[in-house]
XYZ file of C-alpha atoms in Angstrom:
486
model
C 113.382 -58.089 -30.871
C 113.768 -54.354 -31.448
C 114.989 -52.301 -28.522
C 112.246 -50.533 -26.562
C 111.979 -46.836 -27.407
C 113.161 -44.403 -24.773
C 110.486 -42.111 -23.365
C 110.994 -38.659 -24.803
C 110.395 -39.337 -28.491
C 107.689 -37.320 -30.244
C 104.681 -39.364 -31.411
C 101.218 -38.612 -32.689
C 98.672 -37.367 -30.196
C 97.265 -40.059 -27.910
C 93.679 -41.212 -27.892
C 91.261 -38.802 -26.278
C 89.855 -41.488 -23.937
C 92.449 -41.229 -21.169
C 91.889 -41.839 -17.472
C 94.633 -40.977 -14.984
C 94.708 -42.542 -11.516
C 96.757 -40.694 -8.900
C 97.704 -42.844 -5.897
C 97.726 -40.602 -2.802
C 96.493 -42.838 0.022
C 99.786 -43.760 1.689
C 100.476 -42.971 5.316
C 104.023 -41.662 4.946
C 104.946 -42.646 8.494
C 108.642 -41.992 7.853
C 107.861 -38.298 7.391
C 106.982 -38.241 11.115
C 104.597 -35.388 10.476
C 101.031 -34.336 11.193
C 100.893 -33.303 7.538
C 100.066 -35.999 4.991
C 103.091 -37.068 2.962
C 101.819 -35.936 -0.435
C 101.020 -32.479 0.997
C 104.622 -31.700 1.937
C 105.861 -28.877 -0.266
C 108.832 -28.266 -2.489
C 109.171 -25.558 -5.085
C 106.051 -23.754 -3.889
C 103.653 -26.656 -4.430
C 102.701 -29.801 -2.582
C 104.184 -32.979 -4.022
C 100.762 -34.048 -5.250
C 100.279 -30.531 -6.637
C 103.301 -31.031 -8.901
C 101.902 -34.382 -10.035
C 98.481 -32.901 -10.763
C 100.119 -30.150 -12.823
C 101.883 -32.812 -14.912
C 98.666 -34.818 -15.245
C 96.667 -31.734 -16.215
C 99.017 -31.085 -19.138
C 97.680 -34.274 -20.755
C 94.089 -32.967 -20.661
C 92.727 -36.403 -19.658
C 89.053 -37.246 -19.897
C 88.998 -37.939 -16.166
C 91.299 -38.003 -13.159
C 90.738 -40.261 -10.146
C 92.693 -39.631 -6.930
C 92.870 -42.456 -4.414
C 92.948 -41.067 -0.875
C 93.067 -42.817 2.457
C 95.440 -41.758 5.204
C 94.584 -38.215 6.370
C 92.038 -37.959 3.559
C 90.376 -35.038 5.351
C 93.530 -33.080 4.402
C 94.399 -34.659 1.085
C 90.957 -34.818 -0.542
C 90.048 -31.114 -0.255
C 93.557 -30.111 -1.346
C 93.329 -32.198 -4.511
C 89.866 -30.913 -5.358
C 90.960 -27.323 -4.774
C 93.706 -27.827 -7.366
C 91.604 -29.967 -9.723
C 87.870 -29.529 -9.013
C 86.793 -32.168 -11.546
C 88.919 -34.900 -9.972
C 87.043 -37.935 -8.626
C 88.019 -39.005 -5.101
C 88.157 -42.740 -4.375
C 88.631 -43.717 -0.727
C 90.924 -46.595 0.245
C 90.143 -47.176 3.916
C 92.674 -49.986 4.326
C 95.938 -49.691 2.444
C 96.223 -53.194 0.973
C 98.580 -52.411 -1.858
C 98.616 -50.720 -5.229
C 96.450 -53.339 -6.914
C 93.749 -52.800 -4.308
C 94.006 -49.004 -4.699
C 93.661 -49.144 -8.483
C 90.673 -51.490 -8.213
C 88.920 -48.928 -6.002
C 89.777 -46.147 -8.463
C 88.489 -48.073 -11.485
C 85.228 -48.824 -9.670
C 84.821 -45.141 -8.756
C 85.534 -43.985 -12.315
C 83.538 -46.641 -14.105
C 86.383 -46.911 -16.635
C 86.075 -49.665 -19.245
C 87.683 -48.296 -22.409
C 90.666 -46.296 -23.604
C 93.935 -45.952 -21.726
C 94.424 -45.846 -17.972
C 97.560 -44.174 -16.633
C 98.583 -44.857 -13.015
C 100.929 -42.394 -11.270
C 102.035 -41.706 -7.707
C 101.260 -38.558 -5.724
C 104.769 -38.212 -4.286
C 106.813 -37.869 -7.520
C 107.142 -34.077 -7.826
C 109.723 -34.060 -10.642
C 107.386 -35.856 -13.035
C 106.697 -33.802 -16.161
C 103.667 -33.670 -18.392
C 105.849 -34.198 -21.477
C 107.242 -37.464 -20.108
C 103.781 -38.727 -19.200
C 102.440 -37.810 -22.627
C 105.304 -39.582 -24.394
C 104.843 -42.672 -22.237
C 101.109 -42.896 -22.892
C 101.620 -42.370 -26.621
C 104.283 -45.085 -26.800
C 102.042 -47.474 -24.876
C 99.216 -46.915 -27.329
C 101.506 -47.177 -30.350
C 102.762 -50.573 -29.109
C 99.156 -51.737 -28.579
C 100.217 -53.192 -25.236
C 97.925 -54.553 -22.582
C 100.202 -53.035 -19.981
C 103.305 -50.855 -20.114
C 105.609 -49.801 -17.328
C 107.757 -46.696 -17.172
C 111.155 -48.097 -16.225
C 114.640 -46.802 -15.621
C 118.176 -48.099 -15.405
C 119.919 -47.150 -12.149
C 123.199 -47.967 -10.444
C 121.575 -48.691 -7.082
C 118.262 -50.526 -7.593
C 117.754 -51.449 -3.930
C 114.157 -51.053 -2.808
C 112.630 -51.013 -6.288
C 110.776 -53.675 -8.237
C 113.000 -55.263 -10.911
C 111.928 -55.524 -14.545
C 112.563 -59.159 -15.523
C 113.054 -59.742 -19.255
C 113.520 -63.022 -21.159
C 116.395 -63.802 -23.503
C 114.605 -61.992 -26.329
C 114.257 -58.857 -24.235
C 110.523 -59.211 -23.691
C 109.170 -58.187 -20.304
C 108.207 -61.272 -18.299
C 107.384 -59.785 -14.911
C 108.146 -57.146 -12.318
C 109.402 -58.594 -9.047
C 109.306 -56.579 -5.827
C 112.486 -56.296 -3.765
C 111.235 -58.515 -0.942
C 110.200 -61.282 -3.322
C 113.206 -61.163 -5.667
C 115.819 -63.894 -5.909
C 119.497 -62.950 -5.487
C 119.910 -63.089 -9.273
C 116.895 -60.836 -9.835
C 118.217 -58.340 -7.291
C 121.222 -57.813 -9.565
C 118.955 -56.436 -12.304
C 119.461 -52.685 -12.734
C 116.288 -51.938 -14.685
C 113.596 -50.952 -12.218
C 109.900 -50.358 -12.464
C 108.902 -46.856 -11.457
C 105.408 -47.900 -10.434
C 103.992 -45.709 -13.214
C 101.861 -47.847 -15.525
C 99.759 -47.526 -18.641
C 96.966 -50.062 -19.190
C 94.467 -50.952 -21.809
C 91.331 -50.241 -19.787
C 89.517 -53.391 -20.876
C 92.444 -55.558 -19.797
C 92.780 -53.681 -16.499
C 89.136 -54.237 -15.576
C 89.568 -57.935 -16.314
C 92.879 -58.451 -14.505
C 92.312 -56.565 -11.237
C 90.084 -59.242 -9.613
C 92.713 -61.863 -10.482
C 95.569 -60.191 -8.613
C 96.278 -62.061 -5.384
C 98.184 -61.228 -2.218
C 100.428 -64.278 -1.889
C 103.631 -62.363 -1.209
C 105.901 -61.299 1.635
C 103.722 -58.306 2.587
C 100.323 -59.867 1.959
C 99.362 -57.012 -0.350
C 97.803 -56.800 -3.805
C 100.601 -55.683 -6.108
C 99.660 -53.900 -9.324
C 102.928 -55.214 -10.745
C 101.434 -58.721 -10.794
C 99.318 -57.571 -13.756
C 102.456 -57.873 -15.881
C 102.829 -61.612 -15.283
C 99.098 -62.207 -15.713
C 99.174 -60.407 -19.049
C 102.088 -62.555 -20.212
C 100.285 -65.727 -19.161
C 97.384 -64.686 -21.382
C 99.711 -64.030 -24.308
C 99.184 -60.263 -24.297
C 101.827 -57.665 -25.099
C 103.769 -56.152 -22.192
C 106.282 -53.349 -22.716
C 108.695 -51.395 -20.556
C 109.852 -47.981 -21.710
C 113.050 -46.744 -20.020
C 113.055 -43.046 -19.196
C 116.368 -41.224 -19.529
C 115.584 -38.874 -16.640
C 114.961 -41.434 -13.900
C 114.775 -38.700 -11.252
C 111.306 -37.838 -12.550
C 110.010 -41.111 -11.133
C 111.573 -40.758 -7.685
C 109.355 -40.306 -4.653
C 110.006 -38.931 -1.179
C 109.403 -41.151 1.831
C 111.115 -39.011 4.461
C 112.289 -35.442 4.884
C 115.822 -36.223 3.756
C 114.527 -37.481 0.411
C 112.151 -34.509 0.265
C 115.067 -32.086 0.627
C 117.069 -33.926 -2.037
C 114.155 -33.700 -4.476
C 113.625 -30.051 -3.541
C 117.216 -29.182 -4.338
C 117.022 -31.057 -7.634
C 113.753 -29.362 -8.571
C 115.178 -25.931 -7.781
C 118.279 -26.616 -9.852
C 116.086 -27.529 -12.817
C 113.945 -24.428 -12.424
C 116.978 -22.120 -12.103
C 118.681 -23.648 -15.141
C 115.508 -23.318 -17.204
C 115.266 -19.598 -16.429
C 118.932 -19.051 -17.230
C 118.374 -20.674 -20.632
C 115.414 -18.334 -21.102
C 117.539 -15.220 -20.666
C 117.717 -14.615 -16.898
C 121.079 -13.931 -15.264
C 121.577 -15.858 -12.025
C 124.832 -14.857 -10.356
C 124.923 -17.760 -7.897
C 122.558 -20.664 -8.692
C 123.523 -22.455 -5.482
C 121.977 -19.734 -3.280
C 119.087 -18.780 -5.559
C 115.665 -20.370 -5.063
C 112.863 -19.947 -7.589
C 109.535 -21.675 -7.032
C 107.536 -23.351 -9.764
C 104.925 -20.623 -10.338
C 107.348 -17.668 -10.521
C 107.476 -15.777 -13.829
C 110.599 -13.899 -14.984
C 111.145 -11.669 -18.009
C 114.288 -11.619 -20.098
C 117.376 -9.811 -18.784
C 116.294 -10.023 -15.158
C 119.344 -10.216 -12.885
C 119.190 -12.286 -9.701
C 122.024 -11.704 -7.225
C 123.173 -14.221 -4.573
C 120.769 -15.132 -1.806
C 117.615 -14.334 -3.772
C 114.436 -16.322 -3.033
C 111.469 -15.834 -5.360
C 108.405 -17.588 -4.005
C 104.759 -18.173 -4.795
C 103.339 -16.364 -7.816
C 106.014 -13.654 -7.955
C 106.408 -11.892 -11.318
C 109.536 -9.896 -12.216
C 109.718 -7.546 -15.212
C 112.433 -7.024 -17.787
C 115.804 -5.595 -16.659
C 114.859 -5.696 -12.956
C 117.641 -6.487 -10.494
C 116.757 -8.527 -7.397
C 119.108 -9.134 -4.478
C 121.392 -9.865 -2.930
C 119.730 -11.437 0.123
C 116.152 -10.747 -0.940
C 112.973 -12.768 -0.441
C 109.811 -11.975 -2.403
C 106.586 -13.970 -2.110
C 103.568 -13.333 -4.357
C 105.030 -9.994 -5.426
C 105.004 -8.076 -8.699
C 108.186 -6.219 -9.633
C 108.154 -3.864 -12.626
C 110.659 -3.457 -15.424
C 113.960 -1.904 -14.417
C 113.143 -1.937 -10.701
C 115.822 -2.580 -8.089
C 115.143 -4.558 -4.900
C 118.105 -5.093 -2.593
C 118.293 -6.903 0.752
C 114.561 -6.681 1.241
C 111.583 -8.850 2.139
C 108.271 -8.535 0.363
C 104.939 -10.332 0.388
C 101.808 -9.550 -1.627
C 103.370 -6.266 -2.726
C 103.730 -4.395 -6.021
C 106.895 -2.538 -7.044
C 106.484 -0.272 -10.062
C 108.740 0.185 -13.075
C 112.079 1.725 -12.189
C 111.293 1.849 -8.455
C 113.915 1.188 -5.772
C 113.505 -0.839 -2.595
C 115.968 -1.347 0.245
C 118.332 -2.177 1.599
C 116.678 -3.651 4.711
C 113.119 -2.788 3.720
C 109.987 -4.793 4.495
C 107.083 -4.612 2.055
C 104.113 -6.168 3.789
C 100.826 -7.159 2.120
C 98.953 -4.365 0.388
C 102.001 -2.276 -0.473
C 101.978 -0.641 -3.909
C 105.035 1.399 -4.852
C 104.565 3.527 -7.969
C 106.972 3.814 -10.875
C 110.179 5.596 -9.982
C 109.295 5.582 -6.296
C 111.506 4.606 -3.413
C 111.164 2.644 -0.194
C 114.560 2.939 1.414
C 116.672 1.678 4.268
C 114.869 0.314 7.334
C 111.421 1.215 6.042
C 108.366 -0.952 6.690
C 105.154 -0.567 4.715
C 101.723 -2.203 4.962
C 98.488 -1.421 3.102
C 100.306 1.559 1.632
C 99.866 3.086 -1.813
C 102.932 5.134 -2.647
C 102.580 7.191 -5.816
C 104.899 7.521 -8.782
C 108.143 9.238 -7.865
C 107.224 9.400 -4.168
C 109.943 8.545 -1.687
C 110.110 7.110 1.819
C 113.909 7.071 2.050
C 114.700 5.735 5.519
C 113.774 4.700 9.069
C 109.997 4.937 8.711
C 106.786 2.970 9.131
C 103.987 3.567 6.622
C 100.798 1.691 7.427
C 97.252 2.182 6.083
C 98.234 5.192 4.006
C 98.397 6.651 0.549
C 101.183 9.000 -0.509
C 100.754 11.153 -3.603
C 103.046 11.475 -6.587
C 106.365 13.167 -5.977
C 105.990 13.465 -2.211
C 108.928 12.975 0.135
C 108.546 11.516 3.628
C 111.232 12.602 6.075
C 113.425 10.199 7.983
C 112.060 8.584 11.113
C 108.398 9.180 10.259
C 105.685 7.025 11.817
C 102.183 6.667 10.420
C 100.371 5.930 13.694
C 97.461 3.951 12.289
C 96.214 1.994 15.318
C 94.276 3.434 18.259
C 94.250 0.197 20.226
C 90.968 -0.972 18.738
C 90.757 0.103 15.097
C 93.083 0.889 12.190
C 92.804 4.364 10.607
C 93.996 5.845 7.321
C 96.431 8.661 6.522
C 96.482 10.480 3.189
C 99.441 12.527 1.944
C 98.806 14.582 -1.183
C 100.950 15.155 -4.248
C 104.258 16.975 -3.903
C 104.160 17.112 -0.093
C 107.385 17.447 1.891
C 107.322 16.155 5.462
C 110.004 16.771 8.054
C 112.101 14.259 9.926
C 110.773 12.454 13.002
C 107.135 13.187 12.248
C 104.214 11.259 13.657
C 100.956 11.281 11.714
C 98.153 10.320 14.086
C 95.503 8.778 11.837
C 92.995 9.589 10.542
C 94.633 12.665 9.078
C 95.118 14.253 5.646
C 98.174 16.163 4.438
C 97.194 18.276 1.432
C 98.933 18.677 -1.915
C 102.183 20.607 -1.641
C 101.936 20.836 2.156
C 104.938 20.694 4.472
C 105.491 19.637 8.074
C 108.218 20.743 10.455
C 110.816 18.462 11.966
C 109.558 16.506 14.955
C 105.931 17.450 14.304
C 103.118 15.366 15.737
C 100.294 15.900 13.241
C 96.833 15.253 14.691
C 94.761 17.524 12.425
C 94.456 17.867 8.671
C 97.005 20.100 6.946
C 95.474 22.141 4.087
C 97.216 22.171 0.692
C 100.301 24.376 0.620
C 100.362 24.914 4.415
C 103.238 24.285 6.840
C 102.335 22.327 9.982
C 104.434 22.592 13.147
C 103.780 21.399 16.674
C 105.270 21.805 20.125
C 106.311 24.964 21.972
C 108.809 27.517 20.703
C 112.456 26.627 21.016
C 114.282 27.988 24.086
C 118.056 28.012 24.499
C 119.175 27.749 28.160
C 122.760 28.703 28.981
C 124.229 25.778 30.923
C 127.820 27.113 30.975
C 129.400 27.912 34.367
C 130.973 31.324 35.135
C 134.758 31.160 34.784
C 135.381 32.415 38.352
C 132.871 30.065 40.035
C 134.327 27.491 42.467
C 133.917 24.199 40.664
C 134.273 22.224 43.898
C 131.612 24.155 45.729
C 129.234 23.793 42.799
C 129.813 20.085 42.808
C 129.279 19.879 46.552
C 126.121 21.957 46.350
C 124.741 19.691 43.613
C 125.500 16.621 45.677
C 123.986 18.125 48.853
C 120.870 19.091 46.946
C 120.610 15.595 45.589
C 120.870 14.077 49.074
C 118.411 16.410 50.802
């Protein structure tokens, strides 16, 4: 018999009648968490979110998600990511065969191909699923299993082949003989079925096994008994089929996923100085010639433009960074940094910050709901909240935009080309006009017209605190002490 093709070959497009069943009903008790297992996140998505992204790449005719444990969390999450998905509820977790039977009943599937995947395999790719489904259809099999050859098969079902290499059965770990446990080819649990066969075989799967559950793997033996074709397609990248049952496994998969993402971006023209300390989530977008320095974390839907330099020690979540910008030792969330702008070190860009092209948010500056115009600068030691700053303006060191009166937030507007002194406080709501200036230490409570200079406080007085040369130092000291004790 010819050797089974390895998943990854390019075949013709699969049939359009494709149903995908996503198994997401498990309890995940080993996670020891109030969060459902498939909702735990790595790489910026839930585990089931990664699986749904892979499934969506196939453009199936329908997707059925089997939910059960904590379905009040899992169901809405799945439908938020894939609104057209059908939810099938498995109240009692009686095994994979039982779960698939519920899904088939909910979908009303009776023709085409049915693909069964697990909701906790976040490394699974759409390309691998597509290749597997295509190879299943090309072989005209009743059932196919995505398999893999591993050094340590403990815990997995073993793919049992006859002397000719044909698949005879898949035996679960608990039910395997000592000889079968030595088999290194494992079943991933990911199956492709001819829908007509699946509808016929599901009622015939029993639960006479060590766990008293209905195993979907028993469909393999039942197909062989009927004389139907069964195939197993080994996948080179077995890690794609691995699930996470506890937080240790979750962290291992997270590290592997991040390594794959970082390497992909490096191959696409991004310089990563230290891949071991750089984290890039799945939905991040990077242009060519971006440079990421050690300790950089790019999260959420962050987008970074060409020639930008990020890091070291920088975390950006859902941010947009323009071409040629520089962000160093800073934290940002829901912020926009324009082309050629500079941020940091030790700056915090909070939600609603928009820094214009060529602008600057410098050392120990915090911004929130702030629109800072092109070429405007807030160089150091300042808080800018609920404000807009015009093009080319410069905000002096130590300036506070006092936006909160204890009940409501208020807005401050600084015009174009304004120059404000150090240690200013702008008590909102207030407007600083175009080209206006403020004196050092000013507390600005009223609007400053364009081109005016605002100062506050009394005139400076210089008091001579020096002692006369011929004054008795001892007597002065005694007098001061006596006065203090009186």
